[in-house]
PDB file of C-alpha atoms in Angstrom:
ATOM      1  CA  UNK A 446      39.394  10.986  43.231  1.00 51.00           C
ATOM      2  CA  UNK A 447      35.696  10.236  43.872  1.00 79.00           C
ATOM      3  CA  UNK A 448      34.315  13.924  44.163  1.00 79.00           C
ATOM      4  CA  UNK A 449      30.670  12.231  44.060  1.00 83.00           C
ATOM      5  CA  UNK A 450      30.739  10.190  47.030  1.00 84.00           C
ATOM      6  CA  UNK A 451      32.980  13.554  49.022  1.00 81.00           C
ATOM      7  CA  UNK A 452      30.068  15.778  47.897  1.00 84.00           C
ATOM      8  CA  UNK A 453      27.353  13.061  49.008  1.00 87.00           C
ATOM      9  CA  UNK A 454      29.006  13.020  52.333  1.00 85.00           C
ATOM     10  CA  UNK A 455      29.079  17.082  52.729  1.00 82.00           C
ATOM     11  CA  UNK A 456      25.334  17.013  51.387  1.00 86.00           C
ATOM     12  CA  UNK A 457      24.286  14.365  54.007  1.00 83.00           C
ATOM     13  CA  UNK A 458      25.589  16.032  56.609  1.00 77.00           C
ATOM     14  CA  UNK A 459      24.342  19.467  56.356  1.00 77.00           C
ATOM     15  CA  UNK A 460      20.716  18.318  54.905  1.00 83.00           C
ATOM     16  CA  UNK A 461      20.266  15.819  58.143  1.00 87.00           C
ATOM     17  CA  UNK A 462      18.903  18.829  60.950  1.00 86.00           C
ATOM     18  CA  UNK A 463      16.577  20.360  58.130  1.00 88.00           C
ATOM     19  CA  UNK A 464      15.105  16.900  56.816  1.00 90.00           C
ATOM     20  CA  UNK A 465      14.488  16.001  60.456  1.00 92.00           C
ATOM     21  CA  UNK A 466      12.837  18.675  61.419  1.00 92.00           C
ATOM     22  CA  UNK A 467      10.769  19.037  58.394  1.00 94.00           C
ATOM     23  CA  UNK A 468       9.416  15.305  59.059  1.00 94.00           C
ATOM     24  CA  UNK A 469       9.173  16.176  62.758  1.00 94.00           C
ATOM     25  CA  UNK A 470       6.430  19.212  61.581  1.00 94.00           C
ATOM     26  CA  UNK A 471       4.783  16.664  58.835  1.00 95.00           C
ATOM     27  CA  UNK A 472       4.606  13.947  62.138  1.00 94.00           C
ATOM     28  CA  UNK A 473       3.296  16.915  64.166  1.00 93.00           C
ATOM     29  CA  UNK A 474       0.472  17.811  61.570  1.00 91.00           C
ATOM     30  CA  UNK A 475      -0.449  14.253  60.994  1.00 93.00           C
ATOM     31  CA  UNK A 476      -0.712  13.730  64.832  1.00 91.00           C
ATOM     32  CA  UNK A 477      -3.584  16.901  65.355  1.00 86.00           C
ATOM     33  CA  UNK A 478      -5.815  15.587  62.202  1.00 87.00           C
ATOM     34  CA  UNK A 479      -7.192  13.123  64.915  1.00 85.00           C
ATOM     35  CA  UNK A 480      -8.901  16.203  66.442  1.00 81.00           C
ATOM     36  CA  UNK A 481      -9.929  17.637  63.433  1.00 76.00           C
ATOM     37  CA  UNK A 482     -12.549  14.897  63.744  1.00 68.00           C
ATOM     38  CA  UNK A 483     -14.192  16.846  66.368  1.00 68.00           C
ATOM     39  CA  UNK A 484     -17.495  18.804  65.104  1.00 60.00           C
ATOM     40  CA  UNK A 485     -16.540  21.776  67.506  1.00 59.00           C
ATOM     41  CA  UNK A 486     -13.325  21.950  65.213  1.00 56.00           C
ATOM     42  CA  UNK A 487     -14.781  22.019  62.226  1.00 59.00           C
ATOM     43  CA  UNK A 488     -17.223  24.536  63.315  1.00 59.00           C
ATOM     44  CA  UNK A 489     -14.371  26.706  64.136  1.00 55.00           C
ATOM     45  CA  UNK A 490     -12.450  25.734  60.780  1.00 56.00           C
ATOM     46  CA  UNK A 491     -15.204  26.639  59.094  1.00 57.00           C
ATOM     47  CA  UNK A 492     -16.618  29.767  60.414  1.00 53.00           C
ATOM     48  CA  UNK A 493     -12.761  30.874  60.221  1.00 55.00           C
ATOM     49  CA  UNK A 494     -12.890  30.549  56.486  1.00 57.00           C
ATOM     50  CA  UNK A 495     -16.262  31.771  56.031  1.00 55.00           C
ATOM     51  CA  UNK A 496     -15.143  35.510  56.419  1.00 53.00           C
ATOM     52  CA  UNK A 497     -12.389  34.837  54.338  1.00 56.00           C
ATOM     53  CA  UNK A 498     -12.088  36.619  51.224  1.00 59.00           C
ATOM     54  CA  UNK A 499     -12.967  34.678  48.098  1.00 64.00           C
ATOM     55  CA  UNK A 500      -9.633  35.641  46.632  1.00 62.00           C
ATOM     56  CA  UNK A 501      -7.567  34.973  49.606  1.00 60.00           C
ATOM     57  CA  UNK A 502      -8.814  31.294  49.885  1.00 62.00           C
ATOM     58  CA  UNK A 503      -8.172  31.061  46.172  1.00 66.00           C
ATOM     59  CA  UNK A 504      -4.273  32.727  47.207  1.00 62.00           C
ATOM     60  CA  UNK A 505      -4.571  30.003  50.063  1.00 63.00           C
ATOM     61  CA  UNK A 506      -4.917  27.017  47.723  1.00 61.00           C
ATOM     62  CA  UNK A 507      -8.579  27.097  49.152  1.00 63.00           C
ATOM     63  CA  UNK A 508     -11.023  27.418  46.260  1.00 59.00           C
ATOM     64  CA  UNK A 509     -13.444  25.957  47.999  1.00 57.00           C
ATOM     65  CA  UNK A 510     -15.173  25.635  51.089  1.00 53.00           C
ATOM     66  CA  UNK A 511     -12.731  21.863  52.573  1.00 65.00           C
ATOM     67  CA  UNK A 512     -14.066  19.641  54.901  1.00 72.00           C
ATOM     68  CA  UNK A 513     -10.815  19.448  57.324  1.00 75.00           C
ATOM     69  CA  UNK A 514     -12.181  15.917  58.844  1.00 79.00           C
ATOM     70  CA  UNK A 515     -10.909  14.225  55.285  1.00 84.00           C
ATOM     71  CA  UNK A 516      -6.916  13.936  55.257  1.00 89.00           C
ATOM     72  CA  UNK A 517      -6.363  14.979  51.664  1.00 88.00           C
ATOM     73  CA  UNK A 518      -7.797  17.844  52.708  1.00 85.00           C
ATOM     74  CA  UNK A 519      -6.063  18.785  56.033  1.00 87.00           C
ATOM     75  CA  UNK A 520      -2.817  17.441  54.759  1.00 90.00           C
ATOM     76  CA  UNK A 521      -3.024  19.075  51.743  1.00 86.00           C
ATOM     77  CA  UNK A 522      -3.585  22.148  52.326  1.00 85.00           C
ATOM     78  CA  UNK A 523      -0.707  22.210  55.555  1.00 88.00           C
ATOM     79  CA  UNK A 524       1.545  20.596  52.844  1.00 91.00           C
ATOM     80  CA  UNK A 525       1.559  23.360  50.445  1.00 88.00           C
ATOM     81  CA  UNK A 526       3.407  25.200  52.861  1.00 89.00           C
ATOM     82  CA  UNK A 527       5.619  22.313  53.975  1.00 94.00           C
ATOM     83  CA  UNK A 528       6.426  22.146  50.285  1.00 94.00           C
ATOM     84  CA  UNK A 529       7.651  26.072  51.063  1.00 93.00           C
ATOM     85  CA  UNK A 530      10.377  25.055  53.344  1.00 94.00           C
ATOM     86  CA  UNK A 531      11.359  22.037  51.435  1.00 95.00           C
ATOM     87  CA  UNK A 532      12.605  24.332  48.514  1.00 96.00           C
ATOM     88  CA  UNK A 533      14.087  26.176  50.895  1.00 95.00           C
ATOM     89  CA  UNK A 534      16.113  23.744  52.075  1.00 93.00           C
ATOM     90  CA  UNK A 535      16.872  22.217  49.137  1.00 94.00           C
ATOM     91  CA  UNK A 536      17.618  25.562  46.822  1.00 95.00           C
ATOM     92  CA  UNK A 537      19.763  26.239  49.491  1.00 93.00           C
ATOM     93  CA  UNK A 538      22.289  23.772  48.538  1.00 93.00           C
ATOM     94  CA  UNK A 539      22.101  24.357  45.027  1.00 93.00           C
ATOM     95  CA  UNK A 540      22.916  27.647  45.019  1.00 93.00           C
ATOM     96  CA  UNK A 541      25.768  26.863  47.526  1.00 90.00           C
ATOM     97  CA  UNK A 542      26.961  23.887  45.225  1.00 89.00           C
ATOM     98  CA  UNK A 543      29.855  25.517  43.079  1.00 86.00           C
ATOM     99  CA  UNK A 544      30.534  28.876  44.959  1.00 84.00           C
ATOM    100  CA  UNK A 545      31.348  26.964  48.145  1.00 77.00           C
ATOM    101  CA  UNK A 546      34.450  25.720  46.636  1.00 70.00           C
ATOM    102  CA  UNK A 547      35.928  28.628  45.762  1.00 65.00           C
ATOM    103  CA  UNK A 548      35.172  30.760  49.165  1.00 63.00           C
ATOM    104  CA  UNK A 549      36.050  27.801  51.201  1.00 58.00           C
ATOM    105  CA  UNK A 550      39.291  27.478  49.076  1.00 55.00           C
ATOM    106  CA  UNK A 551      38.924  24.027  48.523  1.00 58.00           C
ATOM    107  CA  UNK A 552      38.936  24.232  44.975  1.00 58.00           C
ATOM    108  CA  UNK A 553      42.366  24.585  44.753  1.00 54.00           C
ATOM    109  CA  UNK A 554      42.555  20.863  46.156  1.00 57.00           C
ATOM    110  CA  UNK A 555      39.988  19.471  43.266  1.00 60.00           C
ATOM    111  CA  UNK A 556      42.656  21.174  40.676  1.00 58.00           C
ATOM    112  CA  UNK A 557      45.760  19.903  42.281  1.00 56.00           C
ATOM    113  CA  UNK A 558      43.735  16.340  41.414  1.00 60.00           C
ATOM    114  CA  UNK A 559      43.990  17.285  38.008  1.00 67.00           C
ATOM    115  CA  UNK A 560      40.347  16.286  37.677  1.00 71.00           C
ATOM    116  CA  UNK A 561      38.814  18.252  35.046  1.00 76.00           C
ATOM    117  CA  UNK A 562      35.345  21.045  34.807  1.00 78.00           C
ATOM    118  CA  UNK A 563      33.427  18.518  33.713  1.00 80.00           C
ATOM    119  CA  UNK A 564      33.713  15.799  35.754  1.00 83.00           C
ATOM    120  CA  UNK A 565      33.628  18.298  38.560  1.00 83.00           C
ATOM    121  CA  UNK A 566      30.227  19.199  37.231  1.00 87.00           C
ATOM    122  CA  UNK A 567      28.724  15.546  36.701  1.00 89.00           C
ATOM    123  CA  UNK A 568      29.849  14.075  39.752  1.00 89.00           C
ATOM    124  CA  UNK A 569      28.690  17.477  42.155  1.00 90.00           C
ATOM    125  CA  UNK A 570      25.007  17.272  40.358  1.00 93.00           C
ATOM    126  CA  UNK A 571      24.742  14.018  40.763  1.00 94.00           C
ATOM    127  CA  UNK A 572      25.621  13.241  44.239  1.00 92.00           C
ATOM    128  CA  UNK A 573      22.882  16.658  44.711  1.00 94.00           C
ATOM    129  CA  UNK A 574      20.147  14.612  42.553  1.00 95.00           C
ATOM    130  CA  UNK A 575      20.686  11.720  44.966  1.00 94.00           C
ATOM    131  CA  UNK A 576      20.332  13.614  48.143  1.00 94.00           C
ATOM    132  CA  UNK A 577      17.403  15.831  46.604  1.00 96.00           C
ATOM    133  CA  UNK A 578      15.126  12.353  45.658  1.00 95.00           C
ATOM    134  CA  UNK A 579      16.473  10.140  49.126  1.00 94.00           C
ATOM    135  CA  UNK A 580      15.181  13.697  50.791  1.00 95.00           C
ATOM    136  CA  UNK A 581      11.885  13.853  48.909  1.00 96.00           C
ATOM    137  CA  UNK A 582      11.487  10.331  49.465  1.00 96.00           C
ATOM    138  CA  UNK A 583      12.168  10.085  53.248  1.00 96.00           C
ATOM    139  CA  UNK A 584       9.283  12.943  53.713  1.00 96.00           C
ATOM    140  CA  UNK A 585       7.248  10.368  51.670  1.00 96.00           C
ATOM    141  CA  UNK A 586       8.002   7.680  53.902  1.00 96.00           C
ATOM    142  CA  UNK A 587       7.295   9.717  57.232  1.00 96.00           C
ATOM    143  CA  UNK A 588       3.876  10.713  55.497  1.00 96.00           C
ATOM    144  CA  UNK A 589       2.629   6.818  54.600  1.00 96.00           C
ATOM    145  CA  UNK A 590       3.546   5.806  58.124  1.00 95.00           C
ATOM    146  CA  UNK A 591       1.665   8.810  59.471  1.00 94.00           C
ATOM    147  CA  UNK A 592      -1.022   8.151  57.443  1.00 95.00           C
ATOM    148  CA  UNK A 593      -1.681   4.658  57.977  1.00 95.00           C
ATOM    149  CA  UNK A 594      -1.400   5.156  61.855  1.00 93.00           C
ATOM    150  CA  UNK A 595      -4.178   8.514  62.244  1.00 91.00           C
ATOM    151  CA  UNK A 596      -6.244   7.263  59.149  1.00 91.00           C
ATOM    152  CA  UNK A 597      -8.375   4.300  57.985  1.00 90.00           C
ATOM    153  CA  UNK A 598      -6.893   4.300  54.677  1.00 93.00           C
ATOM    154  CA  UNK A 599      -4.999   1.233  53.398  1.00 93.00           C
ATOM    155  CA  UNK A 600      -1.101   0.984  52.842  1.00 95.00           C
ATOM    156  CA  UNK A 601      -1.733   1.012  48.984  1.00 94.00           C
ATOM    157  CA  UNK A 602      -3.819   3.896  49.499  1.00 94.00           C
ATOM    158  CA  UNK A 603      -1.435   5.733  51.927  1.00 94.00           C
ATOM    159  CA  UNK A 604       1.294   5.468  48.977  1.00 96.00           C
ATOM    160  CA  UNK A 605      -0.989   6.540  46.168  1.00 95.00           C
ATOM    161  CA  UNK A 606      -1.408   9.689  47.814  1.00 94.00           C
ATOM    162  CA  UNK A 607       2.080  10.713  48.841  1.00 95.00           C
ATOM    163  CA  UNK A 608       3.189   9.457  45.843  1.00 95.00           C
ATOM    164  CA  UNK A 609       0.706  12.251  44.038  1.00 95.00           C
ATOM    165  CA  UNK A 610       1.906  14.531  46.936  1.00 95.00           C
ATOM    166  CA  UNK A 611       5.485  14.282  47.099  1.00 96.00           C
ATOM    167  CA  UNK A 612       5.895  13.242  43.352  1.00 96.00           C
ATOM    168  CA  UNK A 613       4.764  16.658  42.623  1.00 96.00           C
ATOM    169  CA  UNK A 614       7.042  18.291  45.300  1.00 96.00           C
ATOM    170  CA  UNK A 615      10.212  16.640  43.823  1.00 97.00           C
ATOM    171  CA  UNK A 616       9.136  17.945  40.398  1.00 97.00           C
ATOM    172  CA  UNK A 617       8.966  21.420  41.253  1.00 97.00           C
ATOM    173  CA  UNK A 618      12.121  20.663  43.777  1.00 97.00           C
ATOM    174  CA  UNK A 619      14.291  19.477  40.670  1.00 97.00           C
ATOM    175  CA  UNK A 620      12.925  22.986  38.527  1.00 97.00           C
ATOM    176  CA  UNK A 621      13.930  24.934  41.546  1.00 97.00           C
ATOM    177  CA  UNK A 622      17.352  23.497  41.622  1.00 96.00           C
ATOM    178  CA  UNK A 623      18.397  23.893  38.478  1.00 96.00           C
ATOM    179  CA  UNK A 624      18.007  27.823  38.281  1.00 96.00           C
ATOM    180  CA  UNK A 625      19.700  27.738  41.747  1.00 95.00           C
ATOM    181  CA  UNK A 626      22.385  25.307  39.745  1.00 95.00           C
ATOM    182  CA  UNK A 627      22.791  28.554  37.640  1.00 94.00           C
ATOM    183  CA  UNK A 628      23.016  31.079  40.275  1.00 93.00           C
ATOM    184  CA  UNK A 629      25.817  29.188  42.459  1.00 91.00           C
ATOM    185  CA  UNK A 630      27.842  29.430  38.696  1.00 89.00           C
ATOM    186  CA  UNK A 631      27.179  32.896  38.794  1.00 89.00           C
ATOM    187  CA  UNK A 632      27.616  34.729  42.093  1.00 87.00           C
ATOM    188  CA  UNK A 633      30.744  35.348  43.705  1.00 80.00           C
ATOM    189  CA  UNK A 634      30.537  34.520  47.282  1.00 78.00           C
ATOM    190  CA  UNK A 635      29.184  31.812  49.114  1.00 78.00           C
ATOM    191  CA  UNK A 636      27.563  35.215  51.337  1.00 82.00           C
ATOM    192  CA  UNK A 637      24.715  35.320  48.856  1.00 82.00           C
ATOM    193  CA  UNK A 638      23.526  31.980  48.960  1.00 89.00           C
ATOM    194  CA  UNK A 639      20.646  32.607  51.520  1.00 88.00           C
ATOM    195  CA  UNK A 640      20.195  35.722  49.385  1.00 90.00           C
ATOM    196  CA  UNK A 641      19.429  34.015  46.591  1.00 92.00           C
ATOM    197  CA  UNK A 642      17.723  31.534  48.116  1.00 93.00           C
ATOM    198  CA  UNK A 643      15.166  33.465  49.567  1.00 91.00           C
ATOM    199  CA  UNK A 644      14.476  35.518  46.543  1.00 93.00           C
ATOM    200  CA  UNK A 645      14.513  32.839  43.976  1.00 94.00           C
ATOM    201  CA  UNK A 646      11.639  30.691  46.270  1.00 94.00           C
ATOM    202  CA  UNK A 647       9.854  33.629  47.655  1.00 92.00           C
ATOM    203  CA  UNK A 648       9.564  36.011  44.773  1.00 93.00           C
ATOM    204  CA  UNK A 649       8.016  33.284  42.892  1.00 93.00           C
ATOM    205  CA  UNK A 650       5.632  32.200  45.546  1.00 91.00           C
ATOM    206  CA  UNK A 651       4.312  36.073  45.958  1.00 91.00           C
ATOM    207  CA  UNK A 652       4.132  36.129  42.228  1.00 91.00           C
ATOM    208  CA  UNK A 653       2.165  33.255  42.114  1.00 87.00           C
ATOM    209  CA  UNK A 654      -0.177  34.920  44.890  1.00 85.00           C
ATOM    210  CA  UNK A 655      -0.296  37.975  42.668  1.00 88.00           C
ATOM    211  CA  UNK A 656      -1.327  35.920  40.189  1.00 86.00           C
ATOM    212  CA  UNK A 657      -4.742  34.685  41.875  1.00 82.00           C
ATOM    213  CA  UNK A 658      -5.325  37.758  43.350  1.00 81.00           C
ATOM    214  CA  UNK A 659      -5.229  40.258  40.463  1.00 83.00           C
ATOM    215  CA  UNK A 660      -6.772  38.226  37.705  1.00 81.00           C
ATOM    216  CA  UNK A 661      -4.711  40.631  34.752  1.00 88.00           C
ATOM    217  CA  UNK A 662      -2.088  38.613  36.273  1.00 87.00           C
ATOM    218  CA  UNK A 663      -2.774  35.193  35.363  1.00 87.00           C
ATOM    219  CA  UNK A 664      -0.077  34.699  33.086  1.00 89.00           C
ATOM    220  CA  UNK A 665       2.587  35.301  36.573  1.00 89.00           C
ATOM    221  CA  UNK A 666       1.232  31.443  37.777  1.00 88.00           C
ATOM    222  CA  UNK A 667       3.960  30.034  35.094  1.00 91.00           C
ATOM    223  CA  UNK A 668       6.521  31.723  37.261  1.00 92.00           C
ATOM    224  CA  UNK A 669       5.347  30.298  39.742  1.00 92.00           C
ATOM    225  CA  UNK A 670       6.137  26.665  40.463  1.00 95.00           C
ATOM    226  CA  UNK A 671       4.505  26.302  43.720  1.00 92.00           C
ATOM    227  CA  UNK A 672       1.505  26.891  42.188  1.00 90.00           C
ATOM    228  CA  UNK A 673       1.718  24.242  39.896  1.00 93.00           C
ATOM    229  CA  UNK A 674       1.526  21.941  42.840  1.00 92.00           C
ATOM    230  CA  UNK A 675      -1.625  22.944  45.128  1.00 87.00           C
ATOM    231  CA  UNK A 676      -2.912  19.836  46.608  1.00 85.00           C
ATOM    232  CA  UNK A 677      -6.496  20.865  45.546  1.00 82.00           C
ATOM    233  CA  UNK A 678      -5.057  20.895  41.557  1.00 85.00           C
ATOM    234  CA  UNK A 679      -2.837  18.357  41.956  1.00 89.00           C
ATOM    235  CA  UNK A 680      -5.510  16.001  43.415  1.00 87.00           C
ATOM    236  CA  UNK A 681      -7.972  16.395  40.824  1.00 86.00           C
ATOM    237  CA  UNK A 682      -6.138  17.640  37.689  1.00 90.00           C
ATOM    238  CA  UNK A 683      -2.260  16.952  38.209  1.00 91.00           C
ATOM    239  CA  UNK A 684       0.662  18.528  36.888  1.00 94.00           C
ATOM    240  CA  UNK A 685      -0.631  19.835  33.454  1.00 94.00           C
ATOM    241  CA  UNK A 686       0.915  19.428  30.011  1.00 94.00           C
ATOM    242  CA  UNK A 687       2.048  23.324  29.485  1.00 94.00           C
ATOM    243  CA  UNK A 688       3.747  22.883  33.435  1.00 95.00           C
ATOM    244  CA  UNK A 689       5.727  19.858  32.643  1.00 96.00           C
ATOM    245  CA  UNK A 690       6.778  21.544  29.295  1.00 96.00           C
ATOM    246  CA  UNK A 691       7.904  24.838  31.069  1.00 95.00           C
ATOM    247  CA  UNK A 692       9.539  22.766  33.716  1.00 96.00           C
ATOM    248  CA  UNK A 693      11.382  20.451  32.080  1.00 97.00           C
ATOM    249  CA  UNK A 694      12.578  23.422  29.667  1.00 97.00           C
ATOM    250  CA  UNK A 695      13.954  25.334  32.734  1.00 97.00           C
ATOM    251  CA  UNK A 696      15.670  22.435  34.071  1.00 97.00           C
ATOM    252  CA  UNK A 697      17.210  21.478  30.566  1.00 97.00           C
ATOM    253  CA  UNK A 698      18.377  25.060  29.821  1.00 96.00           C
ATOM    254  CA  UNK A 699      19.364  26.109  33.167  1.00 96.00           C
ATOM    255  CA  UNK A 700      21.696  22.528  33.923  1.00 95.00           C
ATOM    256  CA  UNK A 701      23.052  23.098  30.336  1.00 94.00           C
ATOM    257  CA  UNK A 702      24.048  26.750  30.948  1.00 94.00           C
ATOM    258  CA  UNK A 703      25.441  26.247  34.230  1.00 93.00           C
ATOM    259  CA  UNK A 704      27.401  23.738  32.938  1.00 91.00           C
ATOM    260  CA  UNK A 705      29.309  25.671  30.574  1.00 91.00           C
ATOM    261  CA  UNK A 706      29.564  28.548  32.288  1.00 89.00           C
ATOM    262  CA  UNK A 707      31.482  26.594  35.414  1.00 86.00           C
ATOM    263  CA  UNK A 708      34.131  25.396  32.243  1.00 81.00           C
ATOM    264  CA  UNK A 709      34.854  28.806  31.226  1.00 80.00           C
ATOM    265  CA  UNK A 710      34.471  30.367  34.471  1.00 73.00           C
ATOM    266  CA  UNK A 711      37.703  32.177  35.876  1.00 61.00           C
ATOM    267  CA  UNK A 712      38.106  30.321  39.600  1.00 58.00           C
ATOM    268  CA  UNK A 713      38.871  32.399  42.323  1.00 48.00           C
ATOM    269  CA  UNK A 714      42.475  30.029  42.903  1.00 44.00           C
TER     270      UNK A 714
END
């Protein structure tokens, strides 16, 4: 029994109404820029985050003062919060990717199969990797073509930058997933999937907030993946050495332990 190409199929079908409207907002946001060219706009952009609070621009991704008429900039900073949903979307699934067997019952058709933990496992996490990078990359896509049609910039250039962009997003996608890996080992009912969802993307986002804000709370920023992927940093420093470390640590540890708690685990059959 192929369980990687049935879970590929379930995958597909519930990720196509979020990935399409996610690329309809990134179309949307690409389409305005055109007007951002407009010196009474970036007046108004401008005297908007002039009484901002130096922290809150910081908490915004905004260290600086941005000139909204250059793409990186407008882009970036709506796609830090595009990134937001994405996880979403995608955590989502993870969590539900064990658990739903068992509430839905149909893990008492995988045993029948006589197909063993493991290959359960392997073929359930991979057919998720696959939809996870053909997601990831399909916002790519959307964002070159949007790109080269409100910008001057080259299609070389288009693809260096949502490469950087969405490179970055699948990164912190993949670190995200594996902890929600974990959790969907863990709960007992497919009912506390959005739960978990919400809390796992969420709480970390607000602790990375915290972390700009209150400056004793620096060290909160490496619970914070998000934050590991502002356009601004991302643009001009990348992912840094200590993130990929921590990242590829979580996803390592968290794979590994979900994996062998789903052998031991008692299934609800």
């Amino acid at each position: 029994m192929n369980i990687f190409l049935l879970e590929l199929r379930n995958l597909r079908k519930s990720a196509i109404a979020g990935t399409l409207s996610i690329s309809g907002v990134i179309v949307i946001m690409l389409a305005f820029f055109p007007s951002m060219q407009n010196e009474s706009m970036q007046a108004l952009a401008g005297a908007k985050m002039a009484g901002m609070d130096e922290a809150l621009l910081k908490a915004l991704g905004l260290s600086a003062m941005l000139d909204f008429s250059v793409i990186t900039n407008f882009f970036g900073y709506a796609v830090q919060y595009i990134a937001l949903a994405i996880m979403v979307l995608l955590v989502q699934k993870a969590v539900a990717l064990f658990i739903k067997e068992e509430t839905d019952g149909t893990i008492e058709y995988l045993c029948a199969k006589q197909v063993s933990r493991g290959d359960i496992v392997a073929q359930k996490l991979l057919a998720y990797f696959v939809v996870v990078v053909g997601t990831v990359a399909l916002y790519a896509i959307v964002t070159v073509g949007g790109y080269l049609l409100v910008t001057d910039y080259s299609f070389g250039q288009a693809v260096r930058e949502a490469s950087i962009i969405f490179g970055g997003i699948l990164y912190v996608a993949l670190v995200f997933s594996a902890v929600g890996v974990l959790a969907s080992t863990l709960i007992k009912s497919s009912r506390g999937v959005a739960g978990v969802t919400v809390g796992l993307v969420f709480g970390t986002f607000i602790l990375g907030i915290m972390a700009v804000v209150v400056p004793k709370l620096d060290f909160l920023k490496w619970f914070s993946p998000l934050d590991w992927i502002k356009t601004e940093k991302l643009m001009n420093e990348g992912i840094l050495p200590g993130e990929w470390v921590a990242g590829i640590a979580v996803i390592v540890c968290a794979t590994a332990a979900a994996w062998l708690r789903y052998r031991r685990k008692d299934l609800l059959i």
